[in-house]
Amino acid sequence: MSARKPHTTVARPIPSEVLSIDEIMSRYPGEWIMMRVTEHDEGWPVGGYVTVHAGSQNAMLDEMERQSDPPDLAKLPRYSFLAEPDLYIDDPAELHRLIREEIEADRADCV
């Protein structure tokens, strides 16, 4: 059994459909995703428009700097994550804690 290798290219799809997190993970396995959130469940993103997907987090961030989102999408909150469908955490509270830590770390990097 071999590991899937993520795409090395960066793509900026034309956001035309709202996808669930599960659909995004299925469509872009192993890639870094930047999405504009349109749907939440208990405060957590569950769906939105994919605006960038890339093989690395740095490539995703570089593409975001090169080109801004259309004005109608720019007003929506951003959410980025690694589309890793094989990652499974049994306890939802633990998952929320890990996501909060990641968000706080990203905020600290921006200051």
PDB file of C-alpha atoms in Angstrom:
ATOM      1  CA  MET A   1       0.000   0.000   0.000  1.00  0.00           C
ATOM      2  CA  SER A   2       1.469   3.347  -0.971  1.00  0.00           C
ATOM      3  CA  ALA A   3       0.637   6.792   0.281  1.00  0.00           C
ATOM      4  CA  ARG A   4      -1.094   9.187  -2.050  1.00  0.00           C
ATOM      5  CA  LYS A   5       1.114  12.009  -3.193  1.00  0.00           C
ATOM      6  CA  PRO A   6      -0.651  15.375  -3.249  1.00  0.00           C
ATOM      7  CA  HIS A   7      -0.675  17.460  -6.388  1.00  0.00           C
ATOM      8  CA  THR A   8       2.269  19.834  -6.540  1.00  0.00           C
ATOM      9  CA  THR A   9       0.463  22.447  -8.582  1.00  0.00           C
ATOM     10  CA  VAL A  10      -1.641  25.268  -7.250  1.00  0.00           C
ATOM     11  CA  ALA A  11      -5.160  25.742  -8.527  1.00  0.00           C
ATOM     12  CA  ARG A  12      -7.543  28.625  -8.140  1.00  0.00           C
ATOM     13  CA  PRO A  13     -10.846  27.118  -9.236  1.00  0.00           C
ATOM     14  CA  ILE A  14     -13.730  29.338 -10.173  1.00  0.00           C
ATOM     15  CA  PRO A  15     -15.893  29.019  -7.053  1.00  0.00           C
ATOM     16  CA  SER A  16     -19.268  28.047  -8.423  1.00  0.00           C
ATOM     17  CA  GLU A  17     -20.631  25.484  -6.004  1.00  0.00           C
ATOM     18  CA  VAL A  18     -20.869  25.138  -2.270  1.00  0.00           C
ATOM     19  CA  LEU A  19     -19.163  21.947  -1.147  1.00  0.00           C
ATOM     20  CA  SER A  20     -19.282  20.199   2.213  1.00  0.00           C
ATOM     21  CA  ILE A  21     -16.019  19.494   4.040  1.00  0.00           C
ATOM     22  CA  ASP A  22     -16.474  15.793   3.201  1.00  0.00           C
ATOM     23  CA  GLU A  23     -16.919  16.591  -0.516  1.00  0.00           C
ATOM     24  CA  ILE A  24     -13.810  18.790  -0.452  1.00  0.00           C
ATOM     25  CA  MET A  25     -11.760  16.038   1.209  1.00  0.00           C
ATOM     26  CA  SER A  26     -12.965  13.545  -1.376  1.00  0.00           C
ATOM     27  CA  ARG A  27     -12.252  15.861  -4.307  1.00  0.00           C
ATOM     28  CA  TYR A  28      -8.838  17.173  -3.142  1.00  0.00           C
ATOM     29  CA  PRO A  29      -7.246  14.432  -0.975  1.00  0.00           C
ATOM     30  CA  GLY A  30      -3.879  15.357   0.523  1.00  0.00           C
ATOM     31  CA  GLU A  31      -4.067  18.985  -0.610  1.00  0.00           C
ATOM     32  CA  TRP A  32      -4.198  22.226   1.349  1.00  0.00           C
ATOM     33  CA  ILE A  33      -7.543  23.966   0.947  1.00  0.00           C
ATOM     34  CA  MET A  34      -8.578  27.592   1.338  1.00  0.00           C
ATOM     35  CA  MET A  35     -12.303  28.022   1.351  1.00  0.00           C
ATOM     36  CA  ARG A  36     -14.811  30.778   1.950  1.00  0.00           C
ATOM     37  CA  VAL A  37     -17.293  29.503   4.504  1.00  0.00           C
ATOM     38  CA  THR A  38     -21.018  29.656   3.738  1.00  0.00           C
ATOM     39  CA  GLU A  39     -22.311  27.132   6.269  1.00  0.00           C
ATOM     40  CA  HIS A  40     -21.560  26.498   9.957  1.00  0.00           C
ATOM     41  CA  ASP A  41     -22.651  23.887  12.468  1.00  0.00           C
ATOM     42  CA  GLU A  42     -22.262  24.913  16.097  1.00  0.00           C
ATOM     43  CA  GLY A  43     -19.706  27.516  14.999  1.00  0.00           C
ATOM     44  CA  TRP A  44     -17.592  25.123  12.910  1.00  0.00           C
ATOM     45  CA  PRO A  45     -17.312  25.404   9.116  1.00  0.00           C
ATOM     46  CA  VAL A  46     -19.158  22.632   7.305  1.00  0.00           C
ATOM     47  CA  GLY A  47     -19.426  24.003   3.768  1.00  0.00           C
ATOM     48  CA  GLY A  48     -18.305  26.696   1.402  1.00  0.00           C
ATOM     49  CA  TYR A  49     -16.507  27.649  -1.799  1.00  0.00           C
ATOM     50  CA  VAL A  50     -12.994  26.323  -2.472  1.00  0.00           C
ATOM     51  CA  THR A  51     -10.941  29.322  -3.602  1.00  0.00           C
ATOM     52  CA  VAL A  52      -7.459  27.724  -3.652  1.00  0.00           C
ATOM     53  CA  HIS A  53      -6.111  24.189  -3.376  1.00  0.00           C
ATOM     54  CA  ALA A  54      -2.444  23.277  -3.453  1.00  0.00           C
ATOM     55  CA  GLY A  55       0.044  20.550  -2.634  1.00  0.00           C
ATOM     56  CA  SER A  56       1.592  22.569   0.191  1.00  0.00           C
ATOM     57  CA  GLN A  57       0.437  25.144   2.687  1.00  0.00           C
ATOM     58  CA  ASN A  58       3.070  27.630   1.494  1.00  0.00           C
ATOM     59  CA  ALA A  59       1.952  27.264  -2.129  1.00  0.00           C
ATOM     60  CA  MET A  60      -1.641  27.889  -1.047  1.00  0.00           C
ATOM     61  CA  LEU A  61      -0.653  31.014   0.901  1.00  0.00           C
ATOM     62  CA  ASP A  62       1.529  32.301  -1.959  1.00  0.00           C
ATOM     63  CA  GLU A  63      -1.390  31.966  -4.383  1.00  0.00           C
ATOM     64  CA  MET A  64      -3.671  33.839  -1.981  1.00  0.00           C
ATOM     65  CA  GLU A  65      -1.190  36.742  -1.956  1.00  0.00           C
ATOM     66  CA  ARG A  66      -0.956  36.790  -5.762  1.00  0.00           C
ATOM     67  CA  GLN A  67      -4.656  37.062  -6.419  1.00  0.00           C
ATOM     68  CA  SER A  68      -7.519  38.216  -4.237  1.00  0.00           C
ATOM     69  CA  ASP A  69     -10.958  36.650  -4.115  1.00  0.00           C
ATOM     70  CA  PRO A  70     -13.877  38.267  -5.963  1.00  0.00           C
ATOM     71  CA  PRO A  71     -15.630  40.926  -3.829  1.00  0.00           C
ATOM     72  CA  ASP A  72     -18.756  38.814  -3.276  1.00  0.00           C
ATOM     73  CA  LEU A  73     -16.623  36.019  -1.762  1.00  0.00           C
ATOM     74  CA  ALA A  74     -14.170  38.283   0.075  1.00  0.00           C
ATOM     75  CA  LYS A  75     -16.831  39.170   2.643  1.00  0.00           C
ATOM     76  CA  LEU A  76     -17.183  35.502   3.699  1.00  0.00           C
ATOM     77  CA  PRO A  77     -14.898  34.096   6.418  1.00  0.00           C
ATOM     78  CA  ARG A  78     -11.868  32.065   5.337  1.00  0.00           C
ATOM     79  CA  TYR A  79     -11.014  28.573   6.527  1.00  0.00           C
ATOM     80  CA  SER A  80      -7.964  26.558   5.566  1.00  0.00           C
ATOM     81  CA  PHE A  81      -7.183  22.927   6.240  1.00  0.00           C
ATOM     82  CA  LEU A  82      -5.363  19.878   4.961  1.00  0.00           C
ATOM     83  CA  ALA A  83      -7.835  17.639   3.136  1.00  0.00           C
ATOM     84  CA  GLU A  84      -6.844  14.438   4.863  1.00  0.00           C
ATOM     85  CA  PRO A  85      -9.877  12.140   4.914  1.00  0.00           C
ATOM     86  CA  ASP A  86      -7.962   9.382   6.704  1.00  0.00           C
ATOM     87  CA  LEU A  87      -7.498  11.556   9.785  1.00  0.00           C
ATOM     88  CA  TYR A  88     -10.016  10.430  12.337  1.00  0.00           C
ATOM     89  CA  ILE A  89     -10.481  11.648  15.871  1.00  0.00           C
ATOM     90  CA  ASP A  90     -12.927   9.690  17.977  1.00  0.00           C
ATOM     91  CA  ASP A  91     -13.796  12.474  20.425  1.00  0.00           C
ATOM     92  CA  PRO A  92     -15.416  15.629  18.930  1.00  0.00           C
ATOM     93  CA  ALA A  93     -14.229  17.699  21.906  1.00  0.00           C
ATOM     94  CA  GLU A  94     -10.651  16.670  21.143  1.00  0.00           C
ATOM     95  CA  LEU A  95     -11.085  17.638  17.499  1.00  0.00           C
ATOM     96  CA  HIS A  96     -12.447  21.052  18.483  1.00  0.00           C
ATOM     97  CA  ARG A  97      -9.513  21.548  20.874  1.00  0.00           C
ATOM     98  CA  LEU A  98      -7.001  20.712  18.132  1.00  0.00           C
ATOM     99  CA  ILE A  99      -8.687  23.045  15.648  1.00  0.00           C
ATOM    100  CA  ARG A 100      -8.819  25.879  18.205  1.00  0.00           C
ATOM    101  CA  GLU A 101      -5.103  25.433  18.899  1.00  0.00           C
ATOM    102  CA  GLU A 102      -4.340  25.565  15.176  1.00  0.00           C
ATOM    103  CA  ILE A 103      -6.448  28.705  14.690  1.00  0.00           C
ATOM    104  CA  GLU A 104      -4.788  30.398  17.672  1.00  0.00           C
ATOM    105  CA  ALA A 105      -1.345  29.477  16.322  1.00  0.00           C
ATOM    106  CA  ASP A 106      -2.261  30.931  12.905  1.00  0.00           C
ATOM    107  CA  ARG A 107      -3.470  34.149  14.547  1.00  0.00           C
ATOM    108  CA  ALA A 108      -0.229  34.422  16.534  1.00  0.00           C
ATOM    109  CA  ASP A 109       1.762  34.039  13.294  1.00  0.00           C
ATOM    110  CA  CYS A 110      -0.169  36.942  11.746  1.00  0.00           C
ATOM    111  CA  VAL A 111       0.728  39.413  14.501  1.00  0.00           C
TER     112      VAL A 111
END
